[in-house]
mmCIF file of C-alpha atoms in Angstrom:
data_model
loop_
_atom_site.group_PDB
_atom_site.id
_atom_site.type_symbol
_atom_site.label_atom_id
_atom_site.label_comp_id
_atom_site.label_asym_id
_atom_site.label_seq_id
_atom_site.Cartn_x
_atom_site.Cartn_y
_atom_site.Cartn_z
ATOM 1 C CA UNK A 186 38.384 -110.583 50.716
ATOM 2 C CA UNK A 187 41.608 -109.942 48.641
ATOM 3 C CA UNK A 188 39.955 -106.486 47.749
ATOM 4 C CA UNK A 189 40.096 -107.038 43.990
ATOM 5 C CA UNK A 190 36.159 -107.658 44.263
ATOM 6 C CA UNK A 191 36.722 -110.713 41.768
ATOM 7 C CA UNK A 192 37.428 -108.146 38.671
ATOM 8 C CA UNK A 193 40.411 -110.034 37.438
ATOM 9 C CA UNK A 194 38.162 -112.982 36.813
ATOM 10 C CA UNK A 195 35.567 -110.862 35.049
ATOM 11 C CA UNK A 196 36.813 -111.126 31.710
ATOM 12 C CA UNK A 197 34.808 -111.146 28.610
ATOM 13 C CA UNK A 198 35.370 -112.913 25.166
ATOM 14 C CA UNK A 199 34.727 -112.116 21.384
ATOM 15 C CA UNK A 200 35.615 -114.636 18.711
ATOM 16 C CA UNK A 201 37.281 -116.785 20.817
ATOM 17 C CA UNK A 202 39.867 -113.647 22.047
ATOM 18 C CA UNK A 203 39.622 -112.859 25.958
ATOM 19 C CA UNK A 204 39.895 -109.328 27.068
ATOM 20 C CA UNK A 205 39.820 -107.649 30.823
ATOM 21 C CA UNK A 206 39.239 -104.147 30.080
ATOM 22 C CA UNK A 207 35.313 -103.506 28.577
ATOM 23 C CA UNK A 208 36.228 -99.988 27.616
ATOM 24 C CA UNK A 209 37.036 -99.915 23.895
ATOM 25 C CA UNK A 210 38.175 -96.470 22.822
ATOM 26 C CA UNK A 211 38.689 -94.728 19.343
ATOM 27 C CA UNK A 212 41.661 -93.093 18.239
ATOM 28 C CA UNK A 213 40.155 -90.292 16.286
ATOM 29 C CA UNK A 214 39.788 -86.240 17.394
ATOM 30 C CA UNK A 215 42.637 -86.207 19.729
ATOM 31 C CA UNK A 216 45.038 -83.296 19.576
ATOM 32 C CA UNK A 217 47.831 -85.551 18.675
ATOM 33 C CA UNK A 218 48.671 -89.194 18.681
ATOM 34 C CA UNK A 219 50.805 -88.909 21.786
ATOM 35 C CA UNK A 220 47.951 -87.476 23.881
ATOM 36 C CA UNK A 221 45.876 -90.228 22.231
ATOM 37 C CA UNK A 222 48.341 -93.155 23.447
ATOM 38 C CA UNK A 223 48.005 -91.465 26.949
ATOM 39 C CA UNK A 224 44.231 -91.547 27.091
ATOM 40 C CA UNK A 225 44.565 -95.049 25.941
ATOM 41 C CA UNK A 226 46.572 -96.070 28.632
ATOM 42 C CA UNK A 227 44.686 -94.045 31.506
ATOM 43 C CA UNK A 228 41.346 -95.522 30.134
ATOM 44 C CA UNK A 229 43.045 -98.980 30.814
ATOM 45 C CA UNK A 230 41.880 -100.073 27.024
ATOM 46 C CA UNK A 231 43.135 -103.251 25.510
ATOM 47 C CA UNK A 232 41.142 -102.702 22.176
ATOM 48 C CA UNK A 233 41.430 -99.424 19.705
ATOM 49 C CA UNK A 234 39.476 -98.555 16.809
ATOM 50 C CA UNK A 235 41.445 -97.216 14.188
ATOM 51 C CA UNK A 236 40.743 -96.074 10.594
ATOM 52 C CA UNK A 237 42.309 -96.951 7.040
ATOM 53 C CA UNK A 238 43.227 -93.912 4.624
ATOM 54 C CA UNK A 239 45.414 -92.980 1.956
ATOM 55 C CA UNK A 240 48.998 -91.782 2.884
ATOM 56 C CA UNK A 241 49.709 -88.562 2.526
ATOM 57 C CA UNK A 242 51.895 -88.675 -0.339
ATOM 58 C CA UNK A 243 53.452 -84.901 -0.273
ATOM 59 C CA UNK A 244 54.479 -85.584 3.744
ATOM 60 C CA UNK A 245 55.206 -89.352 4.076
ATOM 61 C CA UNK A 246 57.186 -88.210 7.276
ATOM 62 C CA UNK A 247 54.409 -86.907 9.122
ATOM 63 C CA UNK A 248 53.224 -88.991 12.246
ATOM 64 C CA UNK A 249 51.965 -92.500 12.195
ATOM 65 C CA UNK A 250 49.424 -93.795 14.509
ATOM 66 C CA UNK A 251 51.354 -97.255 14.843
ATOM 67 C CA UNK A 252 54.127 -95.174 16.169
ATOM 68 C CA UNK A 253 52.041 -93.756 19.122
ATOM 69 C CA UNK A 254 49.575 -96.396 19.852
ATOM 70 C CA UNK A 255 51.202 -99.404 19.403
ATOM 71 C CA UNK A 256 49.673 -102.575 17.977
ATOM 72 C CA UNK A 257 52.164 -104.893 20.028
ATOM 73 C CA UNK A 258 50.318 -102.937 22.989
ATOM 74 C CA UNK A 259 46.827 -102.588 21.854
ATOM 75 C CA UNK A 260 44.418 -104.686 20.049
ATOM 76 C CA UNK A 261 43.773 -103.021 16.575
ATOM 77 C CA UNK A 262 40.046 -102.978 15.692
ATOM 78 C CA UNK A 263 39.996 -101.647 12.095
ATOM 79 C CA UNK A 264 36.541 -99.817 11.132
ATOM 80 C CA UNK A 265 34.820 -98.798 7.926
ATOM 81 C CA UNK A 266 33.853 -95.594 8.836
ATOM 82 C CA UNK A 267 33.126 -93.451 5.940
ATOM 83 C CA UNK A 268 31.860 -96.534 3.872
ATOM 84 C CA UNK A 269 28.318 -96.317 2.582
ATOM 85 C CA UNK A 270 28.167 -99.633 0.778
ATOM 86 C CA UNK A 271 28.811 -103.126 1.393
ATOM 87 C CA UNK A 272 31.375 -103.333 -1.352
ATOM 88 C CA UNK A 273 33.605 -100.083 0.089
ATOM 89 C CA UNK A 274 33.421 -101.889 3.633
ATOM 90 C CA UNK A 275 34.771 -104.914 2.017
ATOM 91 C CA UNK A 276 37.713 -103.542 0.206
ATOM 92 C CA UNK A 277 38.661 -101.192 3.212
ATOM 93 C CA UNK A 278 38.902 -104.369 5.553
ATOM 94 C CA UNK A 279 40.575 -106.404 3.139
ATOM 95 C CA UNK A 280 43.331 -103.834 2.759
ATOM 96 C CA UNK A 281 43.161 -103.253 6.852
ATOM 97 C CA UNK A 282 44.002 -107.285 6.899
ATOM 98 C CA UNK A 283 46.673 -106.994 4.776
ATOM 99 C CA UNK A 284 48.138 -103.924 6.416
ATOM 100 C CA UNK A 285 48.261 -105.717 9.607
ATOM 101 C CA UNK A 286 46.846 -109.139 9.324
ATOM 102 C CA UNK A 287 43.501 -108.391 11.626
ATOM 103 C CA UNK A 288 40.278 -110.189 10.910
ATOM 104 C CA UNK A 289 38.417 -109.008 14.048
ATOM 105 C CA UNK A 290 37.142 -105.775 12.632
ATOM 106 C CA UNK A 291 34.264 -102.911 12.978
ATOM 107 C CA UNK A 292 31.749 -102.600 10.521
ATOM 108 C CA UNK A 293 29.715 -99.548 10.272
ATOM 109 C CA UNK A 294 28.035 -98.459 6.884
ATOM 110 C CA UNK A 295 26.522 -95.346 7.168
ATOM 111 C CA UNK A 296 23.252 -93.803 5.855
ATOM 112 C CA UNK A 297 24.299 -90.132 5.547
ATOM 113 C CA UNK A 298 26.836 -87.528 6.970
ATOM 114 C CA UNK A 299 24.589 -85.450 8.897
ATOM 115 C CA UNK A 300 23.297 -88.019 11.372
ATOM 116 C CA UNK A 301 25.986 -90.814 10.469
ATOM 117 C CA UNK A 302 22.913 -93.340 11.298
ATOM 118 C CA UNK A 303 23.702 -96.732 10.194
ATOM 119 C CA UNK A 304 21.953 -98.049 7.219
ATOM 120 C CA UNK A 305 20.977 -101.464 8.626
ATOM 121 C CA UNK A 306 20.054 -102.994 5.349
ATOM 122 C CA UNK A 307 23.126 -102.269 3.829
ATOM 123 C CA UNK A 308 24.829 -103.103 6.833
ATOM 124 C CA UNK A 309 23.294 -106.689 7.163
ATOM 125 C CA UNK A 310 24.364 -107.376 3.338
ATOM 126 C CA UNK A 311 28.051 -105.998 4.041
ATOM 127 C CA UNK A 312 27.942 -108.222 7.297
ATOM 128 C CA UNK A 313 27.304 -111.627 5.080
ATOM 129 C CA UNK A 314 29.894 -110.352 2.699
ATOM 130 C CA UNK A 315 32.501 -110.157 5.477
ATOM 131 C CA UNK A 316 31.679 -113.220 7.094
ATOM 132 C CA UNK A 317 32.109 -115.117 3.775
ATOM 133 C CA UNK A 318 35.678 -113.769 3.705
ATOM 134 C CA UNK A 319 36.132 -115.054 7.253
ATOM 135 C CA UNK A 320 36.128 -111.921 8.975
ATOM 136 C CA UNK A 321 35.086 -111.581 12.779
ATOM 137 C CA UNK A 322 32.935 -108.835 12.385
ATOM 138 C CA UNK A 323 31.770 -106.474 15.437
ATOM 139 C CA UNK A 324 28.628 -104.427 13.914
ATOM 140 C CA UNK A 325 27.780 -100.989 14.762
ATOM 141 C CA UNK A 326 24.024 -100.935 14.784
ATOM 142 C CA UNK A 327 20.877 -98.806 15.505
ATOM 143 C CA UNK A 328 19.118 -99.927 18.667
ATOM 144 C CA UNK A 329 16.705 -102.252 16.835
ATOM 145 C CA UNK A 330 16.217 -105.673 18.925
ATOM 146 C CA UNK A 331 14.930 -106.863 15.604
ATOM 147 C CA UNK A 332 17.951 -105.877 13.518
ATOM 148 C CA UNK A 333 20.174 -107.218 16.269
ATOM 149 C CA UNK A 334 19.099 -110.644 15.845
ATOM 150 C CA UNK A 335 19.145 -110.500 12.270
ATOM 151 C CA UNK A 336 22.956 -109.642 12.404
ATOM 152 C CA UNK A 337 23.742 -112.156 15.127
ATOM 153 C CA UNK A 338 21.702 -114.832 12.809
ATOM 154 C CA UNK A 339 24.194 -113.355 10.009
ATOM 155 C CA UNK A 340 27.488 -114.057 12.002
ATOM 156 C CA UNK A 341 28.033 -111.247 13.738
ATOM 157 C CA UNK A 342 30.640 -111.778 16.688
ATOM 158 C CA UNK A 343 29.463 -108.598 18.936
ATOM 159 C CA UNK A 344 26.462 -106.356 18.495
ATOM 160 C CA UNK A 345 27.250 -102.721 19.193
ATOM 161 C CA UNK A 346 24.124 -100.548 19.173
ATOM 162 C CA UNK A 347 24.165 -96.915 19.413
ATOM 163 C CA UNK A 348 23.210 -95.097 22.506
ATOM 164 C CA UNK A 349 22.824 -91.933 20.541
ATOM 165 C CA UNK A 350 24.247 -90.761 17.387
ATOM 166 C CA UNK A 351 28.091 -90.611 16.998
ATOM 167 C CA UNK A 352 29.729 -87.898 18.245
ATOM 168 C CA UNK A 353 26.751 -86.235 19.890
ATOM 169 C CA UNK A 354 27.374 -87.139 23.561
ATOM 170 C CA UNK A 355 23.640 -87.517 24.224
ATOM 171 C CA UNK A 356 23.815 -90.402 26.260
ATOM 172 C CA UNK A 357 21.465 -93.373 26.306
ATOM 173 C CA UNK A 358 18.482 -92.426 24.651
ATOM 174 C CA UNK A 359 16.510 -95.929 24.383
ATOM 175 C CA UNK A 360 17.427 -97.828 27.804
ATOM 176 C CA UNK A 361 14.609 -100.497 27.050
ATOM 177 C CA UNK A 362 15.936 -101.301 23.326
ATOM 178 C CA UNK A 363 19.603 -101.628 24.862
ATOM 179 C CA UNK A 364 18.038 -104.035 27.636
ATOM 180 C CA UNK A 365 16.199 -105.770 24.995
ATOM 181 C CA UNK A 366 18.919 -106.336 22.686
ATOM 182 C CA UNK A 367 21.201 -107.425 25.661
ATOM 183 C CA UNK A 368 18.374 -109.996 26.824
ATOM 184 C CA UNK A 369 18.240 -111.670 23.603
ATOM 185 C CA UNK A 370 22.120 -111.679 22.088
ATOM 186 C CA UNK A 371 24.256 -114.783 22.773
ATOM 187 C CA UNK A 372 27.301 -112.578 21.368
ATOM 188 C CA UNK A 373 28.851 -109.617 23.408
ATOM 189 C CA UNK A 374 26.457 -106.405 23.094
ATOM 190 C CA UNK A 375 28.805 -103.071 23.406
ATOM 191 C CA UNK A 376 27.221 -99.540 23.345
ATOM 192 C CA UNK A 377 28.962 -97.615 20.428
ATOM 193 C CA UNK A 378 28.381 -94.088 20.267
ATOM 194 C CA UNK A 379 26.565 -91.695 21.914
ATOM 195 C CA UNK A 380 28.264 -91.822 25.352
ATOM 196 C CA UNK A 381 29.024 -88.189 26.839
ATOM 197 C CA UNK A 382 30.341 -88.414 30.306
ATOM 198 C CA UNK A 383 31.023 -91.147 32.766
ATOM 199 C CA UNK A 384 27.125 -91.535 33.921
ATOM 200 C CA UNK A 385 26.425 -92.585 30.490
ATOM 201 C CA UNK A 386 29.007 -95.465 30.270
ATOM 202 C CA UNK A 387 27.860 -96.763 33.931
ATOM 203 C CA UNK A 388 24.133 -96.934 32.329
ATOM 204 C CA UNK A 389 25.414 -98.906 29.545
ATOM 205 C CA UNK A 390 26.834 -101.361 31.847
ATOM 206 C CA UNK A 391 23.919 -101.240 34.203
ATOM 207 C CA UNK A 392 22.018 -102.422 31.419
ATOM 208 C CA UNK A 393 24.079 -105.586 31.315
ATOM 209 C CA UNK A 394 26.096 -104.362 28.309
ATOM 210 C CA UNK A 395 29.466 -106.583 28.067
ATOM 211 C CA UNK A 396 31.527 -103.225 27.233
ATOM 212 C CA UNK A 397 31.505 -99.801 25.873
ATOM 213 C CA UNK A 398 33.032 -98.127 22.868
ATOM 214 C CA UNK A 399 33.415 -94.265 22.896
ATOM 215 C CA UNK A 400 36.001 -91.796 20.966
ATOM 216 C CA UNK A 401 34.612 -88.211 21.399
ATOM 217 C CA UNK A 402 33.707 -88.222 25.095
ATOM 218 C CA UNK A 403 37.369 -88.647 25.910
ATOM 219 C CA UNK A 404 39.115 -87.005 23.105
ATOM 220 C CA UNK A 405 36.957 -83.623 23.243
ATOM 221 C CA UNK A 406 36.970 -83.582 27.046
ATOM 222 C CA UNK A 407 38.812 -80.393 28.550
ATOM 223 C CA UNK A 408 41.152 -83.032 30.091
ATOM 224 C CA UNK A 409 41.111 -86.195 28.045
ATOM 225 C CA UNK A 410 43.720 -87.860 30.269
ATOM 226 C CA UNK A 411 41.132 -87.574 33.351
ATOM 227 C CA UNK A 412 38.024 -88.201 31.232
ATOM 228 C CA UNK A 413 39.574 -91.597 30.158
ATOM 229 C CA UNK A 414 40.094 -92.452 33.840
ATOM 230 C CA UNK A 415 36.771 -91.623 34.714
ATOM 231 C CA UNK A 416 35.226 -93.749 32.055
ATOM 232 C CA UNK A 417 37.778 -96.836 33.372
ATOM 233 C CA UNK A 418 35.822 -96.376 36.690
ATOM 234 C CA UNK A 419 32.494 -95.684 35.276
ATOM 235 C CA UNK A 420 32.656 -98.921 33.250
ATOM 236 C CA UNK A 421 33.809 -101.106 36.231
ATOM 237 C CA UNK A 422 31.014 -99.320 38.614
ATOM 238 C CA UNK A 423 28.344 -100.117 36.062
ATOM 239 C CA UNK A 424 29.424 -103.586 35.730
ATOM 240 C CA UNK A 425 30.018 -104.240 39.307
ATOM 241 C CA UNK A 426 26.261 -102.665 39.730
ATOM 242 C CA UNK A 427 25.044 -105.166 37.037
ATOM 243 C CA UNK A 428 26.782 -108.084 38.963
ATOM 244 C CA UNK A 429 25.606 -107.018 42.078
ATOM 245 C CA UNK A 430 21.750 -106.917 41.245
ATOM 246 C CA UNK A 431 20.339 -103.705 42.025
ATOM 247 C CA UNK A 432 17.341 -103.182 44.803
ATOM 248 C CA UNK A 433 13.902 -102.660 43.846
ATOM 249 C CA UNK A 434 12.467 -99.614 42.746
ATOM 250 C CA UNK A 435 9.752 -98.138 45.404
ATOM 251 C CA UNK A 436 7.170 -95.793 44.930
ATOM 252 C CA UNK A 437 7.246 -94.775 48.524
ATOM 253 C CA UNK A 438 10.112 -94.641 51.526
ATOM 254 C CA UNK A 439 11.184 -97.404 53.264
ATOM 255 C CA UNK A 440 13.054 -96.380 56.666
ATOM 256 C CA UNK A 441 16.748 -97.644 57.004
ATOM 257 C CA UNK A 442 16.491 -97.051 60.557
ATOM 258 C CA UNK A 443 14.177 -99.473 62.443
ATOM 259 C CA UNK A 444 10.911 -97.843 63.729
ATOM 260 C CA UNK A 445 10.862 -100.204 66.474
ATOM 261 C CA UNK A 446 12.117 -99.351 70.009
ATOM 262 C CA UNK A 447 12.003 -95.371 69.781
ATOM 263 C CA UNK A 448 12.109 -93.615 73.120
ATOM 264 C CA UNK B 118 56.495 -94.208 -16.451
ATOM 265 C CA UNK B 119 52.954 -92.606 -15.418
ATOM 266 C CA UNK B 120 51.290 -94.369 -12.707
ATOM 267 C CA UNK B 121 47.996 -93.016 -10.684
ATOM 268 C CA UNK B 122 48.632 -93.090 -7.076
ATOM 269 C CA UNK B 123 45.908 -92.793 -4.402
ATOM 270 C CA UNK B 124 43.991 -90.800 -7.154
ATOM 271 C CA UNK B 125 46.681 -88.693 -8.220
ATOM 272 C CA UNK B 126 48.268 -89.214 -11.596
ATOM 273 C CA UNK B 127 52.220 -89.049 -11.229
ATOM 274 C CA UNK B 128 55.494 -89.153 -13.256
ATOM 275 C CA UNK B 129 58.280 -91.927 -12.283
ATOM 276 C CA UNK B 130 61.320 -93.148 -13.682
ATOM 277 C CA UNK B 131 61.081 -96.499 -14.596
ATOM 278 C CA UNK B 132 60.333 -98.483 -11.506
ATOM 279 C CA UNK B 133 61.074 -102.330 -11.694
ATOM 280 C CA UNK B 134 58.559 -103.120 -8.914
ATOM 281 C CA UNK B 135 56.103 -102.025 -6.027
ATOM 282 C CA UNK B 136 59.036 -102.182 -3.445
ATOM 283 C CA UNK B 137 60.630 -99.570 -5.584
ATOM 284 C CA UNK B 138 57.498 -97.512 -5.882
ATOM 285 C CA UNK B 139 56.797 -97.647 -1.961
ATOM 286 C CA UNK B 140 60.930 -97.008 -1.162
ATOM 287 C CA UNK B 141 60.888 -93.957 -3.842
ATOM 288 C CA UNK B 142 57.624 -92.396 -2.138
ATOM 289 C CA UNK B 143 59.559 -92.419 1.265
ATOM 290 C CA UNK B 144 57.102 -94.828 3.021
ATOM 291 C CA UNK B 145 57.993 -97.711 5.064
ATOM 292 C CA UNK B 146 56.541 -101.257 3.360
ATOM 293 C CA UNK B 147 55.803 -102.443 6.913
ATOM 294 C CA UNK B 148 53.214 -99.622 8.080
ATOM 295 C CA UNK B 149 51.540 -99.483 4.693
ATOM 296 C CA UNK B 150 49.167 -101.771 2.558
ATOM 297 C CA UNK B 151 48.830 -101.774 -0.998
ATOM 298 C CA UNK B 152 46.106 -102.458 -3.772
ATOM 299 C CA UNK B 153 47.193 -102.750 -7.518
ATOM 300 C CA UNK B 154 44.560 -102.451 -9.999
ATOM 301 C CA UNK B 155 41.867 -103.072 -7.222
ATOM 302 C CA UNK B 156 43.378 -106.200 -6.232
ATOM 303 C CA UNK B 157 44.989 -106.324 -2.751
ATOM 304 C CA UNK B 158 48.731 -107.117 -2.781
ATOM 305 C CA UNK B 159 50.580 -109.077 -0.281
ATOM 306 C CA UNK B 160 53.665 -107.601 1.187
ATOM 307 C CA UNK B 161 55.635 -110.305 0.628
ATOM 308 C CA UNK B 162 54.893 -109.956 -3.446
ATOM 309 C CA UNK B 163 56.158 -106.105 -3.405
ATOM 310 C CA UNK B 164 59.415 -107.010 -4.425
ATOM 311 C CA UNK B 165 58.423 -109.325 -7.142
ATOM 312 C CA UNK B 166 55.263 -107.429 -8.578
ATOM 313 C CA UNK B 167 56.230 -105.296 -11.835
ATOM 314 C CA UNK B 168 54.752 -102.330 -12.513
ATOM 315 C CA UNK B 169 53.210 -101.164 -15.765
ATOM 316 C CA UNK B 170 52.457 -97.713 -17.769
ATOM 317 C CA UNK B 171 48.858 -96.688 -16.324
ATOM 318 C CA UNK B 172 48.885 -99.072 -13.253
ATOM 319 C CA UNK B 173 46.368 -97.726 -10.700
ATOM 320 C CA UNK B 174 47.792 -97.966 -7.202
ATOM 321 C CA UNK B 175 46.185 -97.288 -3.789
ATOM 322 C CA UNK B 176 48.607 -96.917 -0.432
ATOM 323 C CA UNK B 177 46.731 -96.947 2.776
ATOM 324 C CA UNK B 178 47.985 -97.030 6.552
ATOM 325 C CA UNK B 179 45.922 -96.710 9.945
ATOM 326 C CA UNK B 180 45.137 -93.315 11.240
ATOM 327 C CA UNK B 181 43.046 -92.421 14.102
ATOM 328 C CA UNK B 182 39.122 -93.196 14.078
ATOM 329 C CA UNK B 183 36.325 -94.133 16.270
#
């Protein structure tokens, strides 16, 4: 045993790109970009999600994300947060591709601002528009195995079902559906949204997910750096447990010490 | 000349091209993307794309997001 538990070779591949960290983190809600960069480092993340917005013309000297969470150190995954139609999503990602040359993107088309629940009909339509423009699309979606299959058939490079509503921190609400989605998918499945603490991330990985994407759970922890580290360990622990294969569940006790040979 | 930049109508001295606009706004061209009248403008074309009265321009960059 080299002590590494074979983790070095436990990589995953999305759209032909190989990654070793199974934890993707967001870059929103942090106190500042410096803390964000330190959390990304502590999480061991290789991919970070980013949003595209108008520059602030009245203060062009304000801190810029690219100066802290550097694109040469992290793979940027531009998102379409705030888009409510397929056309808005396509326009946003075309600009993102021009800004940084990224074709690996995260599609999220939301239905309303109260739940931020994905509008799956519009998400599927937007996905088809993006695939036609050669984007590699990782898709935020609900935990519906039927829609997950439709997204995969339409060319999604990863399926990213919610565990619970964005920013809710309620953990994985429907383990059965996540399990069904994992079982049928031929592309990576990542739980995106809803993780609140380390055990939630471990559950996602124990269900067989290829990774977990989170933002608020780290950004709004009292100590974001420490939580980033906790999430890194949780994802590794959950992945290892999944690969190890858990013991069967039993209704009654089964002694660990032999009952024979008692004095 | 009058241009609409990021939804705001602004008055500028005559600008030759998009590169001049980006510089005049104090922005680093390597860190932004530009849309001119709803069409993406490749960075390599900033210096060769003239601006006209009434053009609508969006200038965006990456910020934190989930």
